[in-house]
Amino acid sequence: MRTETGKPNALLANSRNAIEYIRKQIACICRQIPPREPGSTGERKAAEYMASVLEKDCGCNAASVEHFKEHPASFYGYCRVQGILDILSCLGFFVHPVITLVFGCSSMLLFLLFFVLYIPVIDRFFPERTGTNVTAVRPCKSTVKRRLFFNGHIDAAWEFPLNYHFGGFVFEIPGVMSLCGVLLNISMAVCALCGSGDWTQTVMLWALLFIPSYIAIGFTFNPGRIVAGANDNLSGCLLGITILREMEKQGIELENTEVGVILTGSEEAGLRGSKAWCRAHQKDYQDVPTFIVCMDTIHSPEHLMVNEKDLNGTVSLDAGLTDAFMRAATEVGVPCRKGRIPLMGGATDGAGFAQGGFRSASVTGMSHKLENYYHTRRDIPDSLNPEGLENCYKAAVRLLEMIDSKELDI
């Protein structure tokens, strides 16, 4: 990928200015646009603003703003449903062990389906809202032979009060304790039904000590406070947008590679935007090899990682694209490693695209031990890390160059 004058890659040479643009744009969005909770007016306005930037400054013929129906409140509402089931599984034992078994197994099944696998089994019980996605493509000069999308999610999260006040370690305690408590409840119920004796009554009295953790689960999210989401994930959105903007500024036109961005809404509500995008575009972009690189929470340079598995470690991402990003980072001297989104670690939209049949990779730049800005009011423009942003920008630009010059066999 070279300019028409044959000079070296101007995108890398101008990386410092590109990062400064990213920081200013993120500050502008956080300052001028309402909070961007999933399915909100703020999410839609941010999508429309970024779509206008893509059309005016990035050489995209059009930026399509697309809407989809969803039930985003189910994602924090799940925690309260889970807490109620856990409490009933504990107290039900003193009426009859079968009650504990029913509510305990229901709690475990809900945890597996909704929290681990993101299957929207309880969505219908929560209000419907409208989410927003954006798709934009910068055309190439000749016949399209390859296509690369950069992805980030527009929406911002509900605050995690425990992470804000006490840190990530304390935030994880209620979830772990609740899981242990419910497993204990189920085990004691099975023992009682098998006639194992009165000792189970004594153990269940001790099981009452888990009730505070069940209550705490219900307050994992604070739906009354939406964080600014500068790192998570305006960083990913603006990285993709800025690569296209710099191409337009430098007059760089690719011969046979289309490059674009997909900006997804409602990732924080269970990948609702990426899944809606896949449903809407399941027959599109099948003409040539098409790749989607999801960039989510790009902050710490020491934690830049391309994930081989996503969605709590249950979804495999594209191995060829993952290896290609690693190679790109190495070639521009950027520290990067392979990893995975662990159990209880959540997901990125990379999983949603993979489940929808698209070749995707997921790049993150944060510790999975939950940094103090993650889903808290500290996630503001001042907390952005220029070095972390620049490293990811360089690796992404080099990946685009490798795909365009057919250096990769993927």
Coordinates of C-alpha atoms in Angstrom, one line a residue, residues 42-215:
G42 CA -27.3 8.6 22.4
E43 CA -26.3 5.4 20.7
R44 CA -28.2 6.5 17.6
K45 CA -26.9 10.0 17.6
A46 CA -23.3 8.8 17.9
A47 CA -23.9 6.4 15.0
E48 CA -25.2 9.2 12.9
Y49 CA -22.3 11.5 13.8
M50 CA -19.7 8.9 12.9
A51 CA -21.6 8.0 9.7
S52 CA -21.3 11.7 8.6
V53 CA -17.6 11.6 9.3
L54 CA -17.2 8.5 7.2
E55 CA -19.0 10.1 4.3
K56 CA -17.4 13.6 4.5
D57 CA -13.8 12.8 5.5
C58 CA -13.1 9.2 4.7
G59 CA -13.9 8.6 1.0
C60 CA -16.9 6.4 1.6
N61 CA -19.6 6.8 -1.0
A62 CA -22.2 6.2 1.7
A63 CA -22.4 5.2 5.3
S64 CA -25.5 3.1 5.9
V65 CA -27.2 3.7 9.3
E66 CA -29.2 0.5 10.1
H67 CA -31.7 -0.1 12.9
F68 CA -32.7 -3.3 14.7
K69 CA -35.0 -4.4 17.4
E70 CA -33.7 -5.6 20.8
H71 CA -34.4 -5.9 24.5
P72 CA -31.2 -4.5 26.0
A73 CA -32.4 -4.2 29.6
S74 CA -32.4 -8.0 29.8
F75 CA -28.6 -8.0 30.2
Y76 CA -28.6 -6.2 33.6
G77 CA -32.0 -7.5 34.4
Y78 CA -30.6 -11.0 34.2
C79 CA -28.5 -10.4 37.3
R80 CA -31.6 -9.6 39.4
V81 CA -33.4 -12.7 38.0
Q82 CA -30.3 -14.8 38.8
G83 CA -30.2 -13.4 42.3
I84 CA -33.8 -14.2 43.0
L85 CA -33.5 -17.8 41.7
D86 CA -30.4 -18.3 43.9
I87 CA -32.2 -17.0 47.0
L88 CA -35.2 -19.3 46.3
S89 CA -32.9 -22.2 45.8
C90 CA -31.5 -21.6 49.3
L91 CA -34.7 -20.9 51.2
G92 CA -36.7 -23.5 49.3
F93 CA -34.8 -26.3 51.0
F94 CA -36.6 -25.6 54.3
V95 CA -40.0 -26.2 52.6
H96 CA -38.9 -29.2 50.4
P97 CA -35.7 -30.2 48.7
V98 CA -37.4 -30.4 45.4
I99 CA -38.0 -26.6 45.5
T100 CA -34.2 -26.1 45.9
L101 CA -33.5 -28.5 43.1
V102 CA -36.0 -26.7 40.7
F103 CA -34.7 -23.2 41.4
G104 CA -31.1 -24.2 41.7
C105 CA -31.1 -26.0 38.3
S106 CA -33.0 -23.1 36.8
S107 CA -30.3 -20.7 38.0
M108 CA -27.5 -22.8 36.6
L109 CA -29.3 -23.3 33.2
L110 CA -29.9 -19.5 33.0
F111 CA -26.3 -18.8 33.8
L112 CA -25.1 -21.2 31.1
L113 CA -27.5 -20.1 28.4
F114 CA -27.7 -16.3 29.0
F115 CA -24.5 -15.4 30.7
V116 CA -22.0 -17.8 29.2
L117 CA -23.5 -18.4 25.7
Y118 CA -25.4 -15.1 25.3
I119 CA -28.6 -16.9 24.1
P120 CA -31.4 -14.3 24.7
V121 CA -33.8 -16.7 26.5
I122 CA -35.3 -14.0 28.7
D123 CA -35.3 -11.0 26.3
R124 CA -39.1 -11.1 25.7
F125 CA -39.7 -10.2 29.3
F126 CA -38.0 -6.8 28.9
P127 CA -39.0 -3.7 27.0
E128 CA -38.2 -3.5 23.3
R129 CA -35.8 -0.8 22.1
T130 CA -34.1 0.1 18.8
G131 CA -30.4 -0.4 18.3
T132 CA -28.2 1.2 15.6
N133 CA -25.4 -0.1 13.4
V134 CA -23.3 1.7 10.7
T135 CA -21.7 0.1 7.7
A136 CA -19.3 2.1 5.4
V137 CA -17.0 1.0 2.6
R138 CA -14.2 2.9 0.9
P139 CA -14.1 1.6 -2.7
C140 CA -10.9 0.4 -4.5
K141 CA -9.7 1.5 -7.9
S142 CA -10.3 -1.7 -9.9
T143 CA -12.0 -5.0 -9.5
V144 CA -12.7 -6.0 -5.9
K145 CA -10.7 -9.1 -4.9
R146 CA -10.5 -8.7 -1.1
R147 CA -12.3 -6.8 1.6
L148 CA -11.3 -5.8 5.1
F149 CA -13.6 -4.3 7.7
F150 CA -12.5 -2.7 11.0
N151 CA -15.1 -3.0 13.8
G152 CA -15.8 -1.2 17.0
H153 CA -19.0 -0.9 19.1
I154 CA -20.8 2.5 19.6
D155 CA -22.6 1.9 22.8
A156 CA -21.3 2.3 26.4
A157 CA -21.9 0.1 29.4
W158 CA -23.9 0.4 32.6
E159 CA -21.5 1.0 35.5
F160 CA -20.1 -1.8 37.6
P161 CA -20.4 -0.2 41.1
L162 CA -18.3 -2.9 42.8
N163 CA -15.4 -2.4 40.3
Y164 CA -15.6 1.4 40.7
H165 CA -15.6 1.4 44.5
F166 CA -13.5 -1.7 45.3
G167 CA -11.7 -3.0 42.2
G168 CA -12.0 -6.0 39.9
F169 CA -11.1 -8.6 42.6
V170 CA -14.1 -7.6 44.8
F171 CA -16.3 -7.3 41.7
E172 CA -15.8 -11.0 41.0
I173 CA -16.5 -12.3 44.5
P174 CA -20.3 -12.3 44.4
G175 CA -20.4 -14.2 41.1
V176 CA -17.9 -16.9 42.3
M177 CA -19.6 -17.2 45.7
S178 CA -23.1 -17.4 44.2
L179 CA -22.0 -20.1 41.8
C180 CA -20.5 -22.1 44.7
G181 CA -23.6 -21.5 46.8
V182 CA -26.0 -22.8 44.2
L183 CA -23.9 -25.9 43.6
L184 CA -24.0 -26.5 47.3
N185 CA -27.8 -26.0 47.4
I186 CA -28.3 -28.5 44.6
S187 CA -25.9 -31.1 46.2
M188 CA -27.7 -30.9 49.5
A189 CA -31.1 -31.2 47.9
V190 CA -30.0 -34.3 46.0
C191 CA -28.6 -35.8 49.3
A192 CA -31.8 -35.1 51.2
L193 CA -33.9 -36.6 48.5
C194 CA -31.7 -39.7 48.6
G195 CA -32.3 -40.0 52.3
S196 CA -28.8 -39.1 53.5
G197 CA -29.9 -38.0 56.9
D198 CA -30.4 -34.9 59.0
W199 CA -26.9 -33.6 58.5
T200 CA -28.1 -32.0 55.3
Q201 CA -30.2 -29.7 57.4
T202 CA -27.1 -28.5 59.3
V203 CA -25.2 -27.9 56.0
M204 CA -28.1 -25.9 54.6
L205 CA -28.1 -23.6 57.6
W206 CA -24.5 -22.8 56.7
A207 CA -25.6 -22.3 53.1
L208 CA -27.7 -19.3 54.3
L209 CA -24.3 -17.5 54.6
F210 CA -24.3 -17.3 50.8
I211 CA -27.4 -15.1 50.7
P212 CA -25.5 -11.8 50.8
S213 CA -23.7 -12.8 47.6
Y214 CA -27.0 -13.6 45.9
I215 CA -28.2 -10.1 46.8

